[in-house]
Amino acid sequence: MNNTEKKMQLEQTGQNGEYARYKVVPSGVGGSYMDNMSSEYGQDSNTVFDDNAFGRVNHLPLEINGKKYEYVPWGEDDQLPYEILKRLSDNMITAQCQAFNILCCYGQGVRFVDRKEKKDIDDKEILDFCLHNSLQEVFMEQATDMKYWYWSVTVIVLSRDKKKIVSVANRDAIHCRLEYAPSTKSKRIEHVFYGDWKIGQQEEDDIEVLPLLNLRDPLGDLRQRVGLDPDPKTGKKNKPTSDSKFAIITRMATPGCQYYPRPYYLSVMQDAWLDIYRLIGIGKRHMIKNTSAPRTQIEIHEDYWDSVCDNENIIDPNARAERKEKEKNNIIDFVTGVQNAGKALVSGYYNDPNGKENRMVRINVLNDAGKKEGGNWSDDMSEASNALCFAFGVHPNLVGATPGKSQMNNSGSDKRELFTLKQAVEKPFHDVMTKPYHVILHYNNWAERATVDVPMIQLTTLDENKDAKEVSGNSNQNTEENGNQYRKIGF
């Protein structure tokens, strides 16, 4: 293996009389790279939030198909969700915590069940609707948006005669923007704009305009729009709208009146722990990279390079420069090459007038054989990962953030209780997320025989002779099962 494959180089670190002092480092470490190394550490996470969450609402004009709107950008430069997603995805702890939260929120997926028997519905019309709309995938996308952004946009499509909802889909919340309410006649948000806002202001053909149903009463608003119910303001039925596609927004409550909710976990960016974890990882990487080769101090006499060339009768300046580089590589191969174990480097020496022996090349090994490099900050990294897990509401032992017997790795019973607790706190999300499905049931006149359920997974003990069992999360009453009470929801 040559020097190019190992990507090592000699970096001069000082001068002592006639000797130049060098060290062997990975290629690229040193010089301008070291001057710019601080750029890898990046900015603090709190600089992401350049907008005032509770201050004035920024709004921008938008023209689509000749019609003028005003929308509210998400963040000061409309790039806030994309920056948040990048920082969370770049950190393995926060990325895994979010994945775990999404899977726990999903449970066993949304389904329509018989209202009386609380069993899976066997109505062919409802089953065909679920099959044609990939309902489980829609629910997974909705759970992802709810865990990342605390709100989601569900799109429903009516049949041509406006009598049935025939299609349901999810629009990625990260690509959705809300209309500026004061700019509308009703002084409420009337439209959702869907497009790739990461590329900035787009062409009008790239943005989908979705009429937004009333946030508090989407079913009543929909029935009024299609002329089924009278308008409470006039007491008369309106002319059926020509629109057949509508958006329903579901969102978790957060402090302050905001167009875009600010999830609680974003405190990790305002706090220091996300930066601490990232900086520890970068620091350990540089430490290991800079100490992966044997740590040596190499002293080379200034006359050594000339003597090598003179001994080989090399006169041409370019050829002498090439020979000098080759000799540098020979020294590096001797220091770092495993295949050179047991071999020797031959270099000249001379005696000064005082009889002192002066070697042309001296190599001093600085490694501490008993020291394990890269082990610094292990406790700090464990502390930072625990802090991040806490911010996302995930116990470290459930996602393996602090593995090992010395890290308070709980027993199986404790982990079952932690998992049960985790799924129990998903109930508020399920209550909010099922809103579009209840709208579908009632609008399609299926509510008398069916309701919505999001079954959860409960880990069992060994005496029950099975690993897990299903626990329903939907009923109109409290039921007692195996000594445990489960609060159930139903409309």
PDB file of C-alpha atoms in Angstrom, residues 72-278:
ATOM      1  CA  VAL A  72     -47.862  33.271   5.695  1.00  0.00           C
ATOM      2  CA  PRO A  73     -44.269  32.020   5.242  1.00  0.00           C
ATOM      3  CA  TRP A  74     -43.026  29.353   7.636  1.00  0.00           C
ATOM      4  CA  GLY A  75     -40.185  31.197   9.323  1.00  0.00           C
ATOM      5  CA  GLU A  76     -38.709  34.523   8.341  1.00  0.00           C
ATOM      6  CA  ASP A  77     -37.277  33.192   5.068  1.00  0.00           C
ATOM      7  CA  ASP A  78     -39.864  30.406   4.585  1.00  0.00           C
ATOM      8  CA  GLN A  79     -37.145  27.777   5.079  1.00  0.00           C
ATOM      9  CA  LEU A  80     -37.609  27.026   8.793  1.00  0.00           C
ATOM     10  CA  PRO A  81     -39.139  23.507   8.474  1.00  0.00           C
ATOM     11  CA  TYR A  82     -36.488  22.409   5.989  1.00  0.00           C
ATOM     12  CA  GLU A  83     -33.698  23.585   8.299  1.00  0.00           C
ATOM     13  CA  ILE A  84     -35.304  21.851  11.288  1.00  0.00           C
ATOM     14  CA  LEU A  85     -35.689  18.605   9.328  1.00  0.00           C
ATOM     15  CA  LYS A  86     -32.043  18.687   8.254  1.00  0.00           C
ATOM     16  CA  ARG A  87     -30.739  19.200  11.777  1.00  0.00           C
ATOM     17  CA  LEU A  88     -32.949  16.456  13.219  1.00  0.00           C
ATOM     18  CA  SER A  89     -32.051  14.047  10.411  1.00  0.00           C
ATOM     19  CA  ASP A  90     -28.322  14.726  10.814  1.00  0.00           C
ATOM     20  CA  ASN A  91     -28.411  13.678  14.478  1.00  0.00           C
ATOM     21  CA  MET A  92     -28.812   9.924  14.984  1.00  0.00           C
ATOM     22  CA  ILE A  93     -30.428  10.339  18.424  1.00  0.00           C
ATOM     23  CA  THR A  94     -33.108  12.819  17.335  1.00  0.00           C
ATOM     24  CA  ALA A  95     -33.740  10.927  14.082  1.00  0.00           C
ATOM     25  CA  GLN A  96     -34.263   7.638  15.923  1.00  0.00           C
ATOM     26  CA  CYS A  97     -36.400   9.305  18.602  1.00  0.00           C
ATOM     27  CA  GLN A  98     -38.678  10.709  15.915  1.00  0.00           C
ATOM     28  CA  ALA A  99     -38.866   7.323  14.170  1.00  0.00           C
ATOM     29  CA  PHE A 100     -39.813   5.701  17.483  1.00  0.00           C
ATOM     30  CA  ASN A 101     -42.425   8.381  18.199  1.00  0.00           C
ATOM     31  CA  ILE A 102     -43.984   7.915  14.753  1.00  0.00           C
ATOM     32  CA  LEU A 103     -44.180   4.133  15.122  1.00  0.00           C
ATOM     33  CA  CYS A 104     -45.717   4.427  18.597  1.00  0.00           C
ATOM     34  CA  CYS A 105     -48.242   6.951  17.322  1.00  0.00           C
ATOM     35  CA  TYR A 106     -49.149   4.647  14.437  1.00  0.00           C
ATOM     36  CA  GLY A 107     -49.837   1.728  16.791  1.00  0.00           C
ATOM     37  CA  GLN A 108     -51.594  -0.836  14.612  1.00  0.00           C
ATOM     38  CA  GLY A 109     -52.929   1.759  12.214  1.00  0.00           C
ATOM     39  CA  VAL A 110     -56.319   3.399  11.791  1.00  0.00           C
ATOM     40  CA  ARG A 111     -59.308   1.238  10.927  1.00  0.00           C
ATOM     41  CA  PHE A 112     -63.075   1.374  10.759  1.00  0.00           C
ATOM     42  CA  VAL A 113     -64.768  -0.975  13.230  1.00  0.00           C
ATOM     43  CA  ASP A 114     -68.319  -2.019  13.909  1.00  0.00           C
ATOM     44  CA  ARG A 115     -69.831   0.531  16.285  1.00  0.00           C
ATOM     45  CA  LYS A 116     -71.598  -2.052  18.444  1.00  0.00           C
ATOM     46  CA  GLU A 117     -69.343  -5.107  18.297  1.00  0.00           C
ATOM     47  CA  LYS A 118     -66.048  -3.156  18.179  1.00  0.00           C
ATOM     48  CA  LYS A 119     -64.731  -5.617  15.615  1.00  0.00           C
ATOM     49  CA  ASP A 120     -63.304  -4.948  12.174  1.00  0.00           C
ATOM     50  CA  ILE A 121     -66.071  -3.826   9.844  1.00  0.00           C
ATOM     51  CA  ASP A 122     -67.224  -6.274   7.186  1.00  0.00           C
ATOM     52  CA  ASP A 123     -69.233  -3.755   5.156  1.00  0.00           C
ATOM     53  CA  LYS A 124     -68.086  -4.101   1.525  1.00  0.00           C
ATOM     54  CA  GLU A 125     -68.541  -0.414   0.706  1.00  0.00           C
ATOM     55  CA  ILE A 126     -66.350   0.676   3.621  1.00  0.00           C
ATOM     56  CA  LEU A 127     -63.762  -2.026   2.959  1.00  0.00           C
ATOM     57  CA  ASP A 128     -63.523  -0.983  -0.698  1.00  0.00           C
ATOM     58  CA  PHE A 129     -63.007   2.631   0.387  1.00  0.00           C
ATOM     59  CA  CYS A 130     -60.144   1.629   2.711  1.00  0.00           C
ATOM     60  CA  LEU A 131     -58.542  -0.547   0.052  1.00  0.00           C
ATOM     61  CA  HIS A 132     -58.707   2.001  -2.763  1.00  0.00           C
ATOM     62  CA  ASN A 133     -57.265   4.774  -0.582  1.00  0.00           C
ATOM     63  CA  SER A 134     -54.382   2.856   1.090  1.00  0.00           C
ATOM     64  CA  LEU A 135     -55.711   4.077   4.407  1.00  0.00           C
ATOM     65  CA  GLN A 136     -52.793   2.710   6.457  1.00  0.00           C
ATOM     66  CA  GLU A 137     -50.228   4.607   4.382  1.00  0.00           C
ATOM     67  CA  VAL A 138     -52.263   7.788   4.679  1.00  0.00           C
ATOM     68  CA  PHE A 139     -52.352   7.358   8.448  1.00  0.00           C
ATOM     69  CA  MET A 140     -48.593   6.727   8.614  1.00  0.00           C
ATOM     70  CA  GLU A 141     -47.938   9.922   6.646  1.00  0.00           C
ATOM     71  CA  GLN A 142     -50.289  11.763   8.970  1.00  0.00           C
ATOM     72  CA  ALA A 143     -48.495  10.382  12.049  1.00  0.00           C
ATOM     73  CA  THR A 144     -45.167  11.515  10.600  1.00  0.00           C
ATOM     74  CA  ASP A 145     -46.420  15.074  10.112  1.00  0.00           C
ATOM     75  CA  MET A 146     -48.009  15.193  13.545  1.00  0.00           C
ATOM     76  CA  LYS A 147     -44.831  14.080  15.296  1.00  0.00           C
ATOM     77  CA  TYR A 148     -42.582  16.406  13.336  1.00  0.00           C
ATOM     78  CA  TRP A 149     -44.761  19.502  12.961  1.00  0.00           C
ATOM     79  CA  TYR A 150     -47.755  18.993  15.287  1.00  0.00           C
ATOM     80  CA  TRP A 151     -50.163  19.512  12.382  1.00  0.00           C
ATOM     81  CA  SER A 152     -51.189  17.676   9.227  1.00  0.00           C
ATOM     82  CA  VAL A 153     -53.229  18.358   6.096  1.00  0.00           C
ATOM     83  CA  THR A 154     -55.705  15.733   4.925  1.00  0.00           C
ATOM     84  CA  VAL A 155     -57.297  16.125   1.492  1.00  0.00           C
ATOM     85  CA  ILE A 156     -60.727  14.655   0.730  1.00  0.00           C
ATOM     86  CA  VAL A 157     -62.258  14.369  -2.731  1.00  0.00           C
ATOM     87  CA  LEU A 158     -66.025  14.235  -3.376  1.00  0.00           C
ATOM     88  CA  SER A 159     -67.810  12.232  -6.020  1.00  0.00           C
ATOM     89  CA  ARG A 160     -69.164  14.060  -9.048  1.00  0.00           C
ATOM     90  CA  ASP A 161     -72.657  14.277  -7.533  1.00  0.00           C
ATOM     91  CA  LYS A 162     -71.179  15.493  -4.200  1.00  0.00           C
ATOM     92  CA  LYS A 163     -72.944  12.716  -2.292  1.00  0.00           C
ATOM     93  CA  LYS A 164     -69.913  10.740  -1.135  1.00  0.00           C
ATOM     94  CA  ILE A 165     -66.298  11.251  -0.148  1.00  0.00           C
ATOM     95  CA  VAL A 166     -64.480   8.861  -2.468  1.00  0.00           C
ATOM     96  CA  SER A 167     -60.825   9.661  -1.840  1.00  0.00           C
ATOM     97  CA  VAL A 168     -58.587  10.686   1.040  1.00  0.00           C
ATOM     98  CA  ALA A 169     -54.878  11.564   0.956  1.00  0.00           C
ATOM     99  CA  ASN A 170     -52.242  13.325   3.020  1.00  0.00           C
ATOM    100  CA  ARG A 171     -50.279  16.381   1.906  1.00  0.00           C
ATOM    101  CA  ASP A 172     -46.819  16.704   3.452  1.00  0.00           C
ATOM    102  CA  ALA A 173     -47.132  19.512   5.979  1.00  0.00           C
ATOM    103  CA  ILE A 174     -43.566  20.641   5.315  1.00  0.00           C
ATOM    104  CA  HIS A 175     -44.674  21.686   1.800  1.00  0.00           C
ATOM    105  CA  CYS A 176     -47.936  23.363   2.917  1.00  0.00           C
ATOM    106  CA  ARG A 177     -48.413  27.073   3.552  1.00  0.00           C
ATOM    107  CA  LEU A 178     -51.452  28.798   5.050  1.00  0.00           C
ATOM    108  CA  GLU A 179     -53.347  31.763   3.696  1.00  0.00           C
ATOM    109  CA  TYR A 180     -53.129  35.041   5.596  1.00  0.00           C
ATOM    110  CA  ALA A 181     -56.482  35.245   7.389  1.00  0.00           C
ATOM    111  CA  PRO A 182     -56.988  39.067   7.418  1.00  0.00           C
ATOM    112  CA  SER A 183     -56.666  39.080   3.617  1.00  0.00           C
ATOM    113  CA  THR A 184     -59.865  37.000   3.185  1.00  0.00           C
ATOM    114  CA  LYS A 185     -63.479  38.132   3.288  1.00  0.00           C
ATOM    115  CA  SER A 186     -64.333  35.845   6.192  1.00  0.00           C
ATOM    116  CA  LYS A 187     -61.193  36.868   8.112  1.00  0.00           C
ATOM    117  CA  ARG A 188     -60.249  33.227   8.552  1.00  0.00           C
ATOM    118  CA  ILE A 189     -57.863  30.890   6.726  1.00  0.00           C
ATOM    119  CA  GLU A 190     -59.681  29.817   3.579  1.00  0.00           C
ATOM    120  CA  HIS A 191     -56.932  28.105   1.556  1.00  0.00           C
ATOM    121  CA  VAL A 192     -53.896  25.873   1.907  1.00  0.00           C
ATOM    122  CA  PHE A 193     -51.128  26.203  -0.688  1.00  0.00           C
ATOM    123  CA  TYR A 194     -49.168  23.027  -1.473  1.00  0.00           C
ATOM    124  CA  GLY A 195     -45.827  23.125  -3.299  1.00  0.00           C
ATOM    125  CA  ASP A 196     -42.079  22.731  -2.919  1.00  0.00           C
ATOM    126  CA  TRP A 197     -41.267  25.935  -1.037  1.00  0.00           C
ATOM    127  CA  LYS A 198     -37.673  24.877  -0.566  1.00  0.00           C
ATOM    128  CA  ILE A 199     -36.880  26.257  -4.009  1.00  0.00           C
ATOM    129  CA  GLY A 200     -38.445  29.605  -3.122  1.00  0.00           C
ATOM    130  CA  GLN A 201     -41.308  31.320  -4.908  1.00  0.00           C
ATOM    131  CA  GLN A 202     -42.545  28.979  -7.619  1.00  0.00           C
ATOM    132  CA  GLU A 203     -44.439  29.146 -10.865  1.00  0.00           C
ATOM    133  CA  GLU A 204     -48.182  29.253 -10.402  1.00  0.00           C
ATOM    134  CA  ASP A 205     -48.615  25.860 -12.089  1.00  0.00           C
ATOM    135  CA  ASP A 206     -46.465  24.232  -9.388  1.00  0.00           C
ATOM    136  CA  ILE A 207     -48.724  25.256  -6.487  1.00  0.00           C
ATOM    137  CA  GLU A 208     -51.925  23.450  -5.595  1.00  0.00           C
ATOM    138  CA  VAL A 209     -54.649  25.635  -4.062  1.00  0.00           C
ATOM    139  CA  LEU A 210     -56.832  23.692  -1.633  1.00  0.00           C
ATOM    140  CA  PRO A 211     -60.032  25.156  -0.149  1.00  0.00           C
ATOM    141  CA  LEU A 212     -59.776  24.740   3.613  1.00  0.00           C
ATOM    142  CA  LEU A 213     -62.766  23.539   5.642  1.00  0.00           C
ATOM    143  CA  ASN A 214     -63.552  25.206   8.951  1.00  0.00           C
ATOM    144  CA  LEU A 215     -60.939  24.161  11.503  1.00  0.00           C
ATOM    145  CA  ARG A 216     -63.523  23.648  14.251  1.00  0.00           C
ATOM    146  CA  ASP A 217     -66.404  22.213  12.217  1.00  0.00           C
ATOM    147  CA  PRO A 218     -65.146  20.694   8.954  1.00  0.00           C
ATOM    148  CA  LEU A 219     -68.210  18.450   8.531  1.00  0.00           C
ATOM    149  CA  GLY A 220     -70.720  21.277   8.987  1.00  0.00           C
ATOM    150  CA  ASP A 221     -68.718  23.536   6.670  1.00  0.00           C
ATOM    151  CA  LEU A 222     -68.568  20.827   3.991  1.00  0.00           C
ATOM    152  CA  ARG A 223     -72.303  20.128   4.133  1.00  0.00           C
ATOM    153  CA  GLN A 224     -73.042  23.845   3.834  1.00  0.00           C
ATOM    154  CA  ARG A 225     -70.740  24.210   0.833  1.00  0.00           C
ATOM    155  CA  VAL A 226     -72.463  21.413  -1.080  1.00  0.00           C
ATOM    156  CA  GLY A 227     -75.942  22.709  -0.186  1.00  0.00           C
ATOM    157  CA  LEU A 228     -76.987  19.933   2.203  1.00  0.00           C
ATOM    158  CA  ASP A 229     -77.327  22.166   5.284  1.00  0.00           C
ATOM    159  CA  PRO A 230     -78.407  25.827   5.500  1.00  0.00           C
ATOM    160  CA  ASP A 231     -75.879  28.557   6.097  1.00  0.00           C
ATOM    161  CA  PRO A 232     -76.267  29.643   9.771  1.00  0.00           C
ATOM    162  CA  LYS A 233     -75.747  33.277   8.745  1.00  0.00           C
ATOM    163  CA  THR A 234     -78.634  33.373   6.257  1.00  0.00           C
ATOM    164  CA  GLY A 235     -80.702  30.342   7.278  1.00  0.00           C
ATOM    165  CA  LYS A 236     -80.789  29.292   3.614  1.00  0.00           C
ATOM    166  CA  LYS A 237     -78.991  26.577   1.685  1.00  0.00           C
ATOM    167  CA  ASN A 238     -76.209  27.797  -0.554  1.00  0.00           C
ATOM    168  CA  LYS A 239     -75.741  26.860  -4.168  1.00  0.00           C
ATOM    169  CA  PRO A 240     -73.508  23.764  -4.298  1.00  0.00           C
ATOM    170  CA  THR A 241     -69.873  24.683  -4.808  1.00  0.00           C
ATOM    171  CA  SER A 242     -68.024  23.606  -7.919  1.00  0.00           C
ATOM    172  CA  ASP A 243     -65.064  22.502  -5.786  1.00  0.00           C
ATOM    173  CA  SER A 244     -64.712  18.778  -5.222  1.00  0.00           C
ATOM    174  CA  LYS A 245     -61.408  18.740  -3.324  1.00  0.00           C
ATOM    175  CA  PHE A 246     -61.038  20.114   0.223  1.00  0.00           C
ATOM    176  CA  ALA A 247     -58.387  20.241   2.938  1.00  0.00           C
ATOM    177  CA  ILE A 248     -58.904  19.350   6.589  1.00  0.00           C
ATOM    178  CA  ILE A 249     -56.277  20.497   9.087  1.00  0.00           C
ATOM    179  CA  THR A 250     -55.597  18.601  12.296  1.00  0.00           C
ATOM    180  CA  ARG A 251     -53.228  20.195  14.776  1.00  0.00           C
ATOM    181  CA  MET A 252     -52.076  19.773  18.344  1.00  0.00           C
ATOM    182  CA  ALA A 253     -52.550  22.677  20.703  1.00  0.00           C
ATOM    183  CA  THR A 254     -49.405  24.705  21.478  1.00  0.00           C
ATOM    184  CA  PRO A 255     -48.990  27.911  23.494  1.00  0.00           C
ATOM    185  CA  GLY A 256     -49.583  31.125  21.593  1.00  0.00           C
ATOM    186  CA  CYS A 257     -51.706  31.867  18.562  1.00  0.00           C
ATOM    187  CA  GLN A 258     -49.475  30.701  15.721  1.00  0.00           C
ATOM    188  CA  TYR A 259     -50.178  29.838  12.115  1.00  0.00           C
ATOM    189  CA  TYR A 260     -47.639  27.026  12.319  1.00  0.00           C
ATOM    190  CA  PRO A 261     -47.406  25.207  15.671  1.00  0.00           C
ATOM    191  CA  ARG A 262     -44.044  25.107  17.383  1.00  0.00           C
ATOM    192  CA  PRO A 263     -43.589  21.567  18.792  1.00  0.00           C
ATOM    193  CA  TYR A 264     -42.260  21.259  22.307  1.00  0.00           C
ATOM    194  CA  TYR A 265     -39.230  19.225  21.230  1.00  0.00           C
ATOM    195  CA  LEU A 266     -37.809  22.276  19.421  1.00  0.00           C
ATOM    196  CA  SER A 267     -36.476  23.359  22.799  1.00  0.00           C
ATOM    197  CA  VAL A 268     -33.444  21.176  21.999  1.00  0.00           C
ATOM    198  CA  MET A 269     -32.467  23.797  19.419  1.00  0.00           C
ATOM    199  CA  GLN A 270     -33.012  26.756  21.687  1.00  0.00           C
ATOM    200  CA  ASP A 271     -31.204  24.830  24.415  1.00  0.00           C
ATOM    201  CA  ALA A 272     -27.585  23.699  24.114  1.00  0.00           C
ATOM    202  CA  TRP A 273     -27.876  19.909  24.130  1.00  0.00           C
ATOM    203  CA  LEU A 274     -28.303  19.373  20.388  1.00  0.00           C
ATOM    204  CA  ASP A 275     -25.147  21.407  19.799  1.00  0.00           C
ATOM    205  CA  ILE A 276     -23.305  19.648  22.613  1.00  0.00           C
ATOM    206  CA  TYR A 277     -23.984  16.212  21.140  1.00  0.00           C
ATOM    207  CA  ARG A 278     -22.993  17.356  17.648  1.00  0.00           C
TER     208      ARG A 278
END
